[in-house]
Amino acid sequence: AQSVTQLDSQVPVFEEAPVELRCNYSSSVSVYLFWYVQYPNQGLQLLLKYLSGSTLVESINGFEAEFNKSQTSFHLRKPSVHISDTAEYFCAVSPLRASGSRLTFGEGTQLTVNP
Amino acid sequence: IAGITQAPTSQILAAGRRMTLRCTQDMRHNAMYWYRQDLGLGLRLIHYSNTAGTTGKGEVPDGYSVSRANTDDFPLTLASAVPSQTSVYFCASSDGPGYGYTFGSGTRLTVV
């Protein structure tokens, strides 16, 4: 079984400041790692994912996440946030080579970017 | 546009009534899921289907049922709604491990 812990339920920051949303996971098998974003009154959208290879993965809107196997973490970072980044962010994992592809989600981190 | 369609978008339902939430995908994904999202509790899996003709229980299946007669449709039925089923319900689909999920826009259900 897998579990995901998002260490901060709410992260308030000012516009143009850097931000880090923390995610730790626990699993007895190798996993794929994902970050999803949910804007108000919308469904979740895939932001980025780590499957294999380079441990640093990037999204098209400036977010990046680094897989750290020894610390079982997959923290999400952005060097300079915009008001439009205000949303809830979910970290998720799924086991490799499992029947089906069920994701286990963290409880989410609400990022609020203030002017 | 390829994706998942959920209906209705929102609904107010009297307790004790039966309700079916609809979910249709046009991506030919094998796996489909139903989650509920509640403040402070994140996303909780209700039921899933790895392929047409099969279904399984998630972590909060009580009071809900699903069917998967074909690849595209995965309806969720509340046989007799209770106020604790007030929530936002999301349907999702996946093309397999490593692909992640595609989510629908959700159904906001209020049981009164």
mmCIF file of C-alpha atoms in Angstrom:
data_model
loop_
_atom_site.group_PDB
_atom_site.id
_atom_site.type_symbol
_atom_site.label_atom_id
_atom_site.label_comp_id
_atom_site.label_asym_id
_atom_site.label_seq_id
_atom_site.Cartn_x
_atom_site.Cartn_y
_atom_site.Cartn_z
ATOM 1 C CA ALA A 1 0.000 0.000 0.000
ATOM 2 C CA GLN A 2 1.024 3.596 -0.548
ATOM 3 C CA SER A 3 0.447 6.775 1.418
ATOM 4 C CA VAL A 4 1.081 10.416 0.623
ATOM 5 C CA THR A 5 1.597 13.248 3.093
ATOM 6 C CA GLN A 6 1.433 16.860 2.044
ATOM 7 C CA LEU A 7 3.084 18.677 4.876
ATOM 8 C CA ASP A 8 1.287 22.013 4.543
ATOM 9 C CA SER A 9 -2.474 22.374 4.170
ATOM 10 C CA GLN A 10 -2.221 26.078 3.326
ATOM 11 C CA VAL A 11 0.630 28.140 1.894
ATOM 12 C CA PRO A 12 0.123 31.912 1.558
ATOM 13 C CA VAL A 13 2.757 33.825 -0.413
ATOM 14 C CA PHE A 14 3.155 37.182 -2.074
ATOM 15 C CA GLU A 15 3.260 37.569 -5.836
ATOM 16 C CA GLU A 16 6.732 37.047 -7.377
ATOM 17 C CA ALA A 17 7.982 35.205 -4.276
ATOM 18 C CA PRO A 18 9.344 31.639 -4.510
ATOM 19 C CA VAL A 19 7.252 28.771 -3.196
ATOM 20 C CA GLU A 20 7.765 25.141 -2.235
ATOM 21 C CA LEU A 21 4.905 22.704 -1.639
ATOM 22 C CA ARG A 22 6.121 19.656 0.209
ATOM 23 C CA CYS A 23 5.149 16.045 -0.483
ATOM 24 C CA ASN A 24 6.428 12.873 1.157
ATOM 25 C CA TYR A 25 5.285 9.393 0.295
ATOM 26 C CA SER A 26 5.528 5.887 1.667
ATOM 27 C CA SER A 27 5.512 2.739 -0.456
ATOM 28 C CA SER A 28 6.888 -0.787 -0.334
ATOM 29 C CA VAL A 29 7.264 -0.813 -4.135
ATOM 30 C CA SER A 30 8.569 1.607 -6.738
ATOM 31 C CA VAL A 31 6.089 4.286 -7.707
ATOM 32 C CA TYR A 32 5.273 6.900 -10.288
ATOM 33 C CA LEU A 33 4.795 10.396 -8.849
ATOM 34 C CA PHE A 34 2.398 13.131 -9.900
ATOM 35 C CA TRP A 35 1.357 16.664 -9.063
ATOM 36 C CA TYR A 36 -2.152 17.830 -9.941
ATOM 37 C CA VAL A 37 -3.608 21.341 -9.761
ATOM 38 C CA GLN A 38 -7.241 22.220 -9.083
ATOM 39 C CA TYR A 39 -8.458 25.736 -9.826
ATOM 40 C CA PRO A 40 -11.655 26.907 -8.097
ATOM 41 C CA ASN A 41 -14.773 25.024 -9.205
ATOM 42 C CA GLN A 42 -12.847 22.859 -11.646
ATOM 43 C CA GLY A 43 -11.586 19.297 -11.842
ATOM 44 C CA LEU A 44 -7.983 18.308 -11.273
ATOM 45 C CA GLN A 45 -5.439 18.774 -14.047
ATOM 46 C CA LEU A 46 -2.095 17.036 -14.369
ATOM 47 C CA LEU A 47 0.727 19.495 -13.660
ATOM 48 C CA LEU A 48 3.758 17.225 -13.981
ATOM 49 C CA LYS A 49 4.892 13.671 -13.366
ATOM 50 C CA TYR A 50 7.997 11.637 -12.653
ATOM 51 C CA LEU A 51 8.266 8.238 -14.285
ATOM 52 C CA SER A 52 12.011 7.571 -14.560
ATOM 53 C CA GLY A 53 15.264 9.189 -15.647
ATOM 54 C CA SER A 54 16.160 12.712 -14.564
ATOM 55 C CA THR A 55 14.913 13.354 -11.064
ATOM 56 C CA LEU A 56 13.969 16.948 -11.911
ATOM 57 C CA VAL A 57 10.779 17.368 -13.914
ATOM 58 C CA GLU A 58 9.253 20.595 -15.172
ATOM 59 C CA SER A 59 5.834 21.842 -16.182
ATOM 60 C CA ILE A 60 5.037 24.278 -18.988
ATOM 61 C CA ASN A 61 4.033 27.047 -16.556
ATOM 62 C CA GLY A 62 7.277 27.238 -14.579
ATOM 63 C CA PHE A 63 6.735 24.681 -11.820
ATOM 64 C CA GLU A 64 9.307 21.980 -11.177
ATOM 65 C CA ALA A 65 9.496 18.990 -8.859
ATOM 66 C CA GLU A 66 12.426 16.881 -7.766
ATOM 67 C CA PHE A 67 12.203 13.213 -6.922
ATOM 68 C CA ASN A 68 14.364 12.309 -3.939
ATOM 69 C CA LYS A 69 14.340 8.551 -3.479
ATOM 70 C CA SER A 70 16.341 8.501 -0.247
ATOM 71 C CA GLN A 71 13.987 10.989 1.399
ATOM 72 C CA THR A 72 10.884 9.625 -0.394
ATOM 73 C CA SER A 73 9.906 13.151 -1.334
ATOM 74 C CA PHE A 74 8.594 14.917 -4.417
ATOM 75 C CA HIS A 75 8.446 18.615 -3.515
ATOM 76 C CA LEU A 76 6.963 21.119 -5.949
ATOM 77 C CA ARG A 77 8.687 24.477 -6.464
ATOM 78 C CA LYS A 78 8.303 27.659 -8.432
ATOM 79 C CA PRO A 79 10.871 30.477 -8.298
ATOM 80 C CA SER A 80 8.336 33.282 -8.815
ATOM 81 C CA VAL A 81 4.572 32.820 -8.419
ATOM 82 C CA HIS A 82 1.717 34.729 -10.031
ATOM 83 C CA ILE A 83 -1.760 35.529 -8.781
ATOM 84 C CA SER A 84 -3.049 32.994 -11.309
ATOM 85 C CA ASP A 85 -1.174 30.187 -9.516
ATOM 86 C CA THR A 86 -3.696 30.395 -6.676
ATOM 87 C CA ALA A 87 -5.173 26.886 -6.560
ATOM 88 C CA GLU A 88 -5.145 23.640 -4.643
ATOM 89 C CA TYR A 89 -2.275 21.294 -5.411
ATOM 90 C CA PHE A 90 -2.374 17.534 -4.931
ATOM 91 C CA CYS A 91 0.549 15.133 -4.824
ATOM 92 C CA ALA A 92 -0.176 11.533 -5.872
ATOM 93 C CA VAL A 93 1.597 8.211 -6.371
ATOM 94 C CA SER A 94 0.814 4.999 -8.203
ATOM 95 C CA PRO A 95 2.720 1.721 -8.112
ATOM 96 C CA LEU A 96 4.630 0.556 -11.147
ATOM 97 C CA ARG A 97 3.226 -2.435 -13.027
ATOM 98 C CA ALA A 98 0.062 -2.726 -10.965
ATOM 99 C CA SER A 99 -3.169 -4.017 -12.383
ATOM 100 C CA GLY A 100 -5.175 -0.895 -12.935
ATOM 101 C CA SER A 101 -3.398 2.355 -12.220
ATOM 102 C CA ARG A 102 -4.941 3.663 -9.028
ATOM 103 C CA LEU A 103 -3.489 6.843 -7.648
ATOM 104 C CA THR A 104 -3.162 7.547 -3.953
ATOM 105 C CA PHE A 105 -3.585 11.265 -3.286
ATOM 106 C CA GLY A 106 -2.366 13.528 -0.542
ATOM 107 C CA GLU A 107 -4.890 15.779 1.182
ATOM 108 C CA GLY A 108 -3.922 18.798 -0.851
ATOM 109 C CA THR A 109 -2.170 22.131 -0.278
ATOM 110 C CA GLN A 110 -4.022 25.372 -0.880
ATOM 111 C CA LEU A 111 -1.629 27.884 -2.432
ATOM 112 C CA THR A 112 -2.845 31.466 -2.143
ATOM 113 C CA VAL A 113 -0.843 34.146 -3.947
ATOM 114 C CA ASN A 114 -1.471 37.647 -2.627
ATOM 115 C CA PRO A 115 -0.692 40.903 -4.443
ATOM 116 C CA ILE B 1 -12.431 17.704 -27.453
ATOM 117 C CA ALA B 2 -11.388 14.381 -25.906
ATOM 118 C CA GLY B 3 -12.107 14.045 -22.244
ATOM 119 C CA ILE B 4 -14.634 13.129 -19.575
ATOM 120 C CA THR B 5 -18.177 14.436 -19.370
ATOM 121 C CA GLN B 6 -20.011 14.410 -16.058
ATOM 122 C CA ALA B 7 -23.687 15.157 -15.557
ATOM 123 C CA PRO B 8 -25.369 16.856 -13.883
ATOM 124 C CA THR B 9 -23.049 19.722 -12.957
ATOM 125 C CA SER B 10 -24.901 20.228 -9.708
ATOM 126 C CA GLN B 11 -27.960 18.810 -7.992
ATOM 127 C CA ILE B 12 -29.976 19.313 -4.845
ATOM 128 C CA LEU B 13 -31.507 16.017 -3.775
ATOM 129 C CA ALA B 14 -33.989 15.115 -1.066
ATOM 130 C CA ALA B 15 -32.786 12.527 1.423
ATOM 131 C CA GLY B 16 -34.010 9.047 0.596
ATOM 132 C CA ARG B 17 -34.146 9.654 -3.149
ATOM 133 C CA ARG B 18 -32.214 7.622 -5.690
ATOM 134 C CA MET B 19 -29.732 9.415 -7.924
ATOM 135 C CA THR B 20 -27.380 8.412 -10.720
ATOM 136 C CA LEU B 21 -24.358 10.518 -11.561
ATOM 137 C CA ARG B 22 -23.277 10.054 -15.149
ATOM 138 C CA CYS B 23 -19.730 9.801 -16.448
ATOM 139 C CA THR B 24 -18.715 9.287 -20.071
ATOM 140 C CA GLN B 25 -15.240 9.292 -21.603
ATOM 141 C CA ASP B 26 -14.218 9.308 -25.250
ATOM 142 C CA MET B 27 -10.556 8.368 -24.862
ATOM 143 C CA ARG B 28 -11.054 4.566 -24.780
ATOM 144 C CA HIS B 29 -9.286 4.379 -21.435
ATOM 145 C CA ASN B 30 -9.621 1.020 -19.722
ATOM 146 C CA ALA B 31 -9.616 2.224 -16.121
ATOM 147 C CA MET B 32 -12.228 4.538 -14.592
ATOM 148 C CA TYR B 33 -12.740 5.871 -11.068
ATOM 149 C CA TRP B 34 -15.174 7.735 -8.857
ATOM 150 C CA TYR B 35 -13.895 10.024 -6.092
ATOM 151 C CA ARG B 36 -15.587 12.296 -3.639
ATOM 152 C CA GLN B 37 -13.923 15.482 -2.474
ATOM 153 C CA ASP B 38 -14.707 16.951 0.912
ATOM 154 C CA LEU B 39 -13.078 19.896 2.650
ATOM 155 C CA GLY B 40 -10.179 18.757 4.800
ATOM 156 C CA LEU B 41 -10.424 15.149 3.612
ATOM 157 C CA GLY B 42 -8.973 15.436 0.127
ATOM 158 C CA LEU B 43 -10.025 12.925 -2.528
ATOM 159 C CA ARG B 44 -11.412 9.581 -1.454
ATOM 160 C CA LEU B 45 -11.927 6.690 -3.845
ATOM 161 C CA ILE B 46 -15.479 5.334 -3.932
ATOM 162 C CA HIS B 47 -15.375 2.694 -6.673
ATOM 163 C CA TYR B 48 -13.159 1.844 -9.598
ATOM 164 C CA SER B 49 -13.175 -0.258 -12.746
ATOM 165 C CA ASN B 50 -9.979 -1.617 -14.295
ATOM 166 C CA THR B 51 -11.766 -2.625 -17.508
ATOM 167 C CA ALA B 52 -15.270 -2.934 -18.918
ATOM 168 C CA GLY B 53 -17.267 -5.589 -17.098
ATOM 169 C CA THR B 54 -15.320 -5.352 -13.820
ATOM 170 C CA THR B 55 -15.677 -3.075 -10.805
ATOM 171 C CA GLY B 56 -14.097 -2.811 -7.383
ATOM 172 C CA LYS B 57 -14.624 -1.037 -4.070
ATOM 173 C CA GLY B 58 -12.516 1.875 -2.963
ATOM 174 C CA GLU B 59 -12.113 3.248 0.526
ATOM 175 C CA VAL B 60 -15.630 4.708 0.937
ATOM 176 C CA PRO B 61 -18.022 2.479 -1.088
ATOM 177 C CA ASP B 62 -20.963 2.246 1.341
ATOM 178 C CA GLY B 63 -24.180 3.702 -0.044
ATOM 179 C CA TYR B 64 -22.864 3.764 -3.623
ATOM 180 C CA SER B 65 -22.930 1.341 -6.528
ATOM 181 C CA VAL B 66 -21.400 1.392 -10.006
ATOM 182 C CA SER B 67 -21.617 -0.525 -13.254
ATOM 183 C CA ARG B 68 -19.330 -0.729 -16.291
ATOM 184 C CA ALA B 69 -21.294 -2.167 -19.173
ATOM 185 C CA ASN B 70 -18.942 -0.701 -21.780
ATOM 186 C CA THR B 71 -15.625 1.146 -22.013
ATOM 187 C CA ASP B 72 -17.059 4.642 -22.195
ATOM 188 C CA ASP B 73 -19.636 4.843 -19.392
ATOM 189 C CA PHE B 74 -19.233 4.520 -15.634
ATOM 190 C CA PRO B 75 -22.364 5.699 -13.765
ATOM 191 C CA LEU B 76 -22.427 6.087 -9.992
ATOM 192 C CA THR B 77 -25.724 5.409 -8.204
ATOM 193 C CA LEU B 78 -26.807 6.511 -4.753
ATOM 194 C CA ALA B 79 -29.623 4.106 -3.882
ATOM 195 C CA SER B 80 -31.057 6.175 -1.025
ATOM 196 C CA ALA B 81 -29.264 9.469 -0.515
ATOM 197 C CA VAL B 82 -28.272 10.692 2.946
ATOM 198 C CA PRO B 83 -26.973 14.146 3.966
ATOM 199 C CA SER B 84 -23.452 12.761 4.551
ATOM 200 C CA GLN B 85 -23.258 12.122 0.826
ATOM 201 C CA THR B 86 -23.246 15.865 0.214
ATOM 202 C CA SER B 87 -19.973 16.323 -1.647
ATOM 203 C CA VAL B 88 -18.316 17.077 -4.946
ATOM 204 C CA TYR B 89 -17.978 13.939 -7.046
ATOM 205 C CA PHE B 90 -15.270 13.484 -9.643
ATOM 206 C CA CYS B 91 -15.026 10.841 -12.310
ATOM 207 C CA ALA B 92 -11.604 10.037 -13.756
ATOM 208 C CA SER B 93 -10.066 7.692 -16.299
ATOM 209 C CA SER B 94 -6.590 6.374 -17.008
ATOM 210 C CA ASP B 95 -4.727 4.718 -19.850
ATOM 211 C CA GLY B 96 -2.547 2.719 -17.449
ATOM 212 C CA PRO B 97 0.269 3.051 -14.902
ATOM 213 C CA GLY B 98 2.384 6.122 -15.496
ATOM 214 C CA TYR B 99 -0.261 8.021 -17.459
ATOM 215 C CA GLY B 100 -2.043 9.512 -14.478
ATOM 216 C CA TYR B 101 -5.710 10.401 -14.588
ATOM 217 C CA THR B 102 -7.924 12.592 -16.703
ATOM 218 C CA PHE B 103 -10.627 14.131 -14.532
ATOM 219 C CA GLY B 104 -14.114 15.354 -15.298
ATOM 220 C CA SER B 105 -15.277 18.745 -14.043
ATOM 221 C CA GLY B 106 -17.254 17.279 -11.186
ATOM 222 C CA THR B 107 -20.823 17.059 -9.882
ATOM 223 C CA ARG B 108 -21.705 19.127 -6.831
ATOM 224 C CA LEU B 109 -24.356 17.182 -4.910
ATOM 225 C CA THR B 110 -26.288 18.508 -1.944
ATOM 226 C CA VAL B 111 -28.525 16.102 -0.039
ATOM 227 C CA VAL B 112 -31.119 17.833 2.142
#
